[in-house]
Coordinates of C-alpha atoms in Angstrom, one line a residue:
L39 CA -6.8 -95.7 94.5
F40 CA -10.4 -96.7 96.2
S41 CA -11.8 -99.7 97.6
P42 CA -14.3 -101.4 95.5
T43 CA -16.7 -100.8 98.4
D44 CA -16.3 -97.2 98.1
S45 CA -19.6 -96.0 96.8
T46 CA -18.4 -92.5 96.0
A47 CA -15.5 -93.4 94.0
R48 CA -14.9 -95.6 91.1
P49 CA -12.5 -98.9 91.8
E50 CA -10.8 -98.9 88.6
I51 CA -8.9 -95.3 89.2
Y52 CA -5.2 -95.6 89.8
I53 CA -4.1 -92.2 89.2
M54 CA -6.1 -89.0 89.4
G55 CA -5.2 -85.4 89.7
A56 CA -3.7 -85.3 86.0
R57 CA -4.5 -82.5 83.8
N58 CA -3.3 -83.7 80.5
P59 CA -1.5 -86.5 80.6
F60 CA 0.5 -87.3 77.2
R61 CA 2.7 -89.8 76.9
I62 CA 2.0 -92.3 79.1
E63 CA 5.2 -95.0 79.7
V64 CA 5.1 -97.9 82.2
D65 CA 9.0 -99.3 82.9
Q66 CA 8.5 -102.9 82.1
Q67 CA 11.2 -104.0 84.8
T68 CA 9.8 -101.9 87.8
G69 CA 6.2 -101.5 87.0
W70 CA 6.6 -97.8 87.3
L71 CA 4.3 -95.5 85.8
F72 CA 5.8 -92.1 84.0
W73 CA 3.8 -89.6 82.4
G74 CA 4.3 -86.0 80.9
D75 CA 1.3 -83.5 82.0
V76 CA 0.7 -80.5 80.1
G77 CA -0.1 -77.3 82.3
P78 CA -3.0 -74.9 82.1
N79 CA -2.9 -71.7 79.9
P80 CA -4.4 -69.1 82.2
G81 CA -4.4 -66.2 80.0
T82 CA -4.1 -63.4 82.6
F83 CA -2.6 -64.5 85.9
D84 CA -4.0 -63.7 89.5
P85 CA -1.2 -64.7 91.9
Q86 CA -3.9 -64.1 94.5
R87 CA -5.5 -67.4 93.2
G88 CA -2.7 -69.7 93.1
P89 CA 0.6 -71.0 90.9
N90 CA 0.6 -69.7 87.0
T91 CA 1.2 -72.4 84.5
Y92 CA 3.7 -75.5 85.0
D93 CA 4.5 -78.7 82.9
E94 CA 5.3 -81.9 84.7
F95 CA 6.8 -85.1 84.6
N96 CA 5.4 -87.4 87.2
L97 CA 6.2 -90.9 88.4
A98 CA 3.9 -93.3 90.2
K99 CA 5.0 -96.6 91.7
R100 CA 1.5 -96.7 93.5
A101 CA -1.8 -95.6 93.0
G102 CA -2.5 -92.2 93.8
N103 CA -3.5 -88.4 93.8
Y104 CA -1.2 -86.1 91.9
G105 CA -2.9 -83.1 92.6
W106 CA -4.7 -81.2 89.6
P107 CA -7.1 -79.0 89.9
H108 CA -5.9 -78.2 93.5
F109 CA -2.1 -78.3 93.1
L110 CA 0.7 -77.8 90.4
A111 CA 4.3 -78.8 90.4
D112 CA 5.7 -79.8 93.9
N113 CA 2.2 -79.4 95.5
K114 CA 1.8 -75.5 95.0
A115 CA -1.5 -75.0 96.0
F116 CA -4.7 -73.2 94.3
R117 CA -7.3 -71.3 96.5
D118 CA -10.8 -72.3 96.7
F119 CA -12.9 -70.2 94.5
D120 CA -16.1 -69.4 94.5
F121 CA -17.3 -68.6 90.9
T122 CA -20.4 -67.1 91.3
T123 CA -19.5 -64.6 94.0
E124 CA -15.8 -64.4 92.9
K125 CA -14.6 -64.8 96.6
K126 CA -11.5 -66.4 97.2
R127 CA -11.2 -68.9 100.0
D128 CA -8.4 -70.8 101.9
Y129 CA -5.7 -72.4 99.7
F130 CA -6.2 -76.0 99.7
Y131 CA -4.6 -78.5 102.0
E132 CA -2.3 -81.0 100.3
Q133 CA -2.9 -83.8 103.1
A134 CA -6.8 -83.5 102.7
P135 CA -8.0 -81.5 99.4
V136 CA -11.5 -80.6 99.6
N137 CA -13.4 -81.5 96.1
D138 CA -16.5 -79.2 96.8
S139 CA -17.2 -78.8 92.8
P140 CA -21.2 -78.7 92.5
N141 CA -20.4 -80.6 89.5
S142 CA -19.4 -83.6 91.4
D143 CA -21.4 -85.8 93.7
G144 CA -18.3 -88.1 94.2
K145 CA -15.7 -87.9 97.5
K146 CA -15.4 -84.5 99.1
I147 CA -12.0 -85.5 101.1
L148 CA -9.6 -86.6 98.3
P149 CA -6.5 -88.6 99.0
P150 CA -3.2 -86.7 99.9
A151 CA -1.6 -85.0 96.7
R152 CA 1.8 -85.7 95.6
P153 CA 4.3 -83.7 94.0
A154 CA 5.7 -83.8 90.6
L155 CA 9.1 -85.4 89.9
I156 CA 10.0 -82.8 87.5
W157 CA 8.2 -79.5 86.9
Y158 CA 9.0 -75.9 84.8
P159 CA 7.1 -73.0 84.3
S160 CA 6.8 -70.9 81.1
G161 CA 9.8 -68.8 82.4
P162 CA 13.3 -69.9 83.9
S163 CA 13.0 -72.5 86.3
P164 CA 15.1 -72.2 89.5
E165 CA 14.8 -76.0 90.3
F166 CA 15.5 -77.2 86.9
P167 CA 17.3 -74.4 84.7
L168 CA 18.3 -76.4 82.0
L169 CA 14.8 -77.1 80.7
G170 CA 14.9 -73.6 79.5
Q171 CA 11.7 -71.3 78.9
G172 CA 9.0 -70.4 76.5
G173 CA 6.0 -72.7 75.4
S174 CA 5.8 -76.2 76.6
S175 CA 4.4 -79.6 76.1
A176 CA 5.9 -82.2 78.6
M177 CA 6.1 -85.8 77.1
T178 CA 7.5 -88.9 78.4
G179 CA 9.7 -91.3 76.8
P180 CA 11.0 -94.7 77.7
V181 CA 13.2 -96.2 80.6
Y182 CA 16.5 -97.4 78.8
H183 CA 17.7 -100.8 79.8
H184 CA 21.3 -101.9 78.4
K185 CA 21.9 -105.2 77.2
K186 CA 25.6 -105.8 76.8
D187 CA 25.3 -108.3 73.4
P188 CA 27.7 -108.1 70.5
L189 CA 25.2 -108.6 68.3
F190 CA 24.4 -104.7 68.8
P191 CA 27.3 -102.8 68.9
D192 CA 25.6 -99.7 68.1
A193 CA 23.3 -99.8 71.0
F194 CA 23.1 -96.9 73.5
P195 CA 25.8 -97.0 76.1
A196 CA 25.6 -98.9 79.4
I197 CA 26.1 -94.9 81.2
F198 CA 22.5 -94.3 80.3
D199 CA 21.1 -97.8 81.9
Q200 CA 18.1 -97.1 84.0
H201 CA 17.5 -93.4 82.8
L202 CA 14.4 -91.7 82.1
I203 CA 13.8 -90.3 78.5
I204 CA 11.9 -87.1 78.8
F205 CA 11.5 -84.6 76.1
D206 CA 9.2 -81.6 75.2
W207 CA 7.3 -81.2 71.7
M208 CA 7.6 -77.2 71.7
R209 CA 11.2 -76.8 73.0
S210 CA 12.4 -79.3 71.1
W211 CA 14.8 -80.9 73.7
I212 CA 15.4 -84.4 74.6
F213 CA 16.8 -85.2 78.3
A214 CA 18.0 -88.3 80.2
V215 CA 16.9 -88.3 83.8
E216 CA 18.9 -90.1 86.5
L217 CA 16.9 -91.6 89.2
D218 CA 18.0 -93.4 92.2
H219 CA 16.6 -97.0 93.2
E220 CA 13.9 -95.5 95.2
G221 CA 12.8 -93.0 91.8
E222 CA 14.0 -90.0 93.5
Y223 CA 15.7 -87.4 90.8
V224 CA 19.4 -87.3 90.7
N225 CA 20.3 -85.3 87.6
M226 CA 19.4 -85.0 83.9
V227 CA 21.6 -84.6 81.0
P228 CA 21.0 -83.1 77.6
L229 CA 21.4 -86.0 74.8
F230 CA 21.4 -83.6 71.8
E231 CA 22.8 -80.5 72.8
D232 CA 22.3 -79.2 69.3
Q233 CA 18.8 -80.0 69.3
P234 CA 18.5 -81.7 65.9
F235 CA 14.8 -82.3 66.1
I236 CA 11.9 -80.3 65.2
K237 CA 9.1 -81.5 67.3
P238 CA 9.5 -84.7 68.7
I239 CA 6.5 -86.3 69.5
Q240 CA 7.3 -90.1 70.1
I241 CA 10.3 -91.9 71.7
K242 CA 11.2 -95.6 71.8
F243 CA 13.9 -97.9 72.0
G244 CA 14.2 -100.8 69.7
P245 CA 15.1 -104.6 70.8
D246 CA 18.6 -103.4 69.0
G247 CA 19.1 -100.7 71.7
A248 CA 18.8 -97.8 68.9
M249 CA 16.6 -95.1 69.8
Y250 CA 13.9 -94.3 67.2
V251 CA 12.2 -90.4 67.5
L252 CA 9.3 -89.5 65.7
D253 CA 9.6 -86.0 64.5
Y254 CA 6.4 -84.2 64.0
G255 CA 7.8 -81.5 61.9
S256 CA 7.1 -77.9 61.7
N257 CA 3.3 -77.1 61.2
W258 CA 0.5 -78.2 63.4
Y259 CA -2.3 -80.3 61.5
S260 CA -0.6 -80.7 58.1
D261 CA 1.2 -83.1 56.2
N262 CA 4.8 -81.7 57.0
P263 CA 7.6 -82.5 54.5
D264 CA 10.3 -82.1 57.1
A265 CA 8.4 -84.8 59.5
A266 CA 10.5 -87.9 59.9
L267 CA 11.4 -91.3 61.8
V268 CA 15.0 -91.2 63.0
K269 CA 17.1 -94.2 64.0
I270 CA 20.1 -93.2 66.1
N271 CA 22.7 -95.6 66.7
Y272 CA 25.5 -95.0 69.3
Q273 CA 29.3 -95.1 67.6
T274 CA 32.4 -95.1 69.3
G275 CA 35.7 -94.7 68.6
N276 CA 37.2 -92.2 65.8
R277 CA 34.4 -91.3 63.3
S278 CA 35.0 -91.1 59.6
P279 CA 35.2 -87.3 58.3
V280 CA 32.8 -86.3 55.8
A281 CA 34.1 -85.4 52.4
R282 CA 31.9 -82.8 50.7
I283 CA 32.8 -81.3 47.0
F284 CA 31.4 -78.8 45.0
S285 CA 32.1 -77.2 41.7
N286 CA 31.0 -74.0 40.3
K287 CA 29.9 -75.7 36.9
I288 CA 28.6 -79.3 36.0
A289 CA 29.5 -79.0 32.1
A290 CA 31.5 -76.5 30.1
A291 CA 33.0 -76.6 26.5
V292 CA 36.5 -77.0 26.3
P293 CA 38.9 -75.5 27.0
A294 CA 37.2 -75.0 30.2
I295 CA 38.0 -73.9 34.0
F296 CA 36.2 -75.3 37.0
E297 CA 36.6 -74.0 40.4
F298 CA 36.2 -77.0 43.4
S299 CA 36.0 -76.2 46.8
A300 CA 35.9 -78.7 49.8
K301 CA 35.3 -76.2 52.4
Q302 CA 32.3 -78.0 53.7
S303 CA 34.2 -81.0 54.4
F304 CA 34.4 -81.6 58.3
D305 CA 35.4 -84.2 60.8
P306 CA 32.8 -85.1 63.8
D307 CA 35.3 -85.7 66.4
K308 CA 36.4 -81.6 66.0
E309 CA 39.8 -82.0 67.5
Q310 CA 41.0 -84.0 64.3
A311 CA 42.8 -82.0 61.8
L312 CA 41.8 -82.7 58.3
D313 CA 44.1 -83.3 55.2
F314 CA 43.0 -83.3 51.8
K315 CA 44.5 -84.8 48.3
W316 CA 42.6 -84.3 45.1
K317 CA 42.9 -86.7 42.5

């Protein structure tokens, strides 16, 4: 982002303006960098100072400034604020944000701020309503690249080729995001609408094309008995029904009467009717 001859900045900086980047991914085919950025928790919110909290998903195809602490989301601007006098100054200008912090002896005029790819607040999102509301913790997964290989019949289907996987640790959802060839947002679809994961914290695709989800479990900073590493295969065609049989007893003296039930049997293809035979 900065020249090696610039004495006011470090030459190794590629991205600045990230607040809390967590789960960073590089698409090995394009070289594009993706990351989730967890937003601030302001407590009491003063709309006269700038936007409330937003989580972000970002895409960088080249070095850049992604806004924080001057901007959030799609470059929603904060106001310059004097913490000594508590005086509110002008809103920051996205083309040339000014770093006048007394704690910095670096560049004063920063590179232009770039907006997030996807952003969402704690409340409902008008831009991305599928993402819901509540606490949030944005995390970026990989970009899926489909390989048509008969050795891997359970790989994710080609319809998800070139899709970015995003997920939220707090909200438990996982989405596949379609981007165009320029990296612009097209749309998104939920991958598991019933949200079977408790707190997904890492997602990868294996060389077999299957998805692997690391589920943190229910509690923070503890050995969670419901934590799991889950392998997800894609299956096509008519799936087998699942037979579940229950008895009210497991043993009794003769003569004995047992009551059996198969009510919890099901077919994952819900349009299929079930027939039962007892033997």
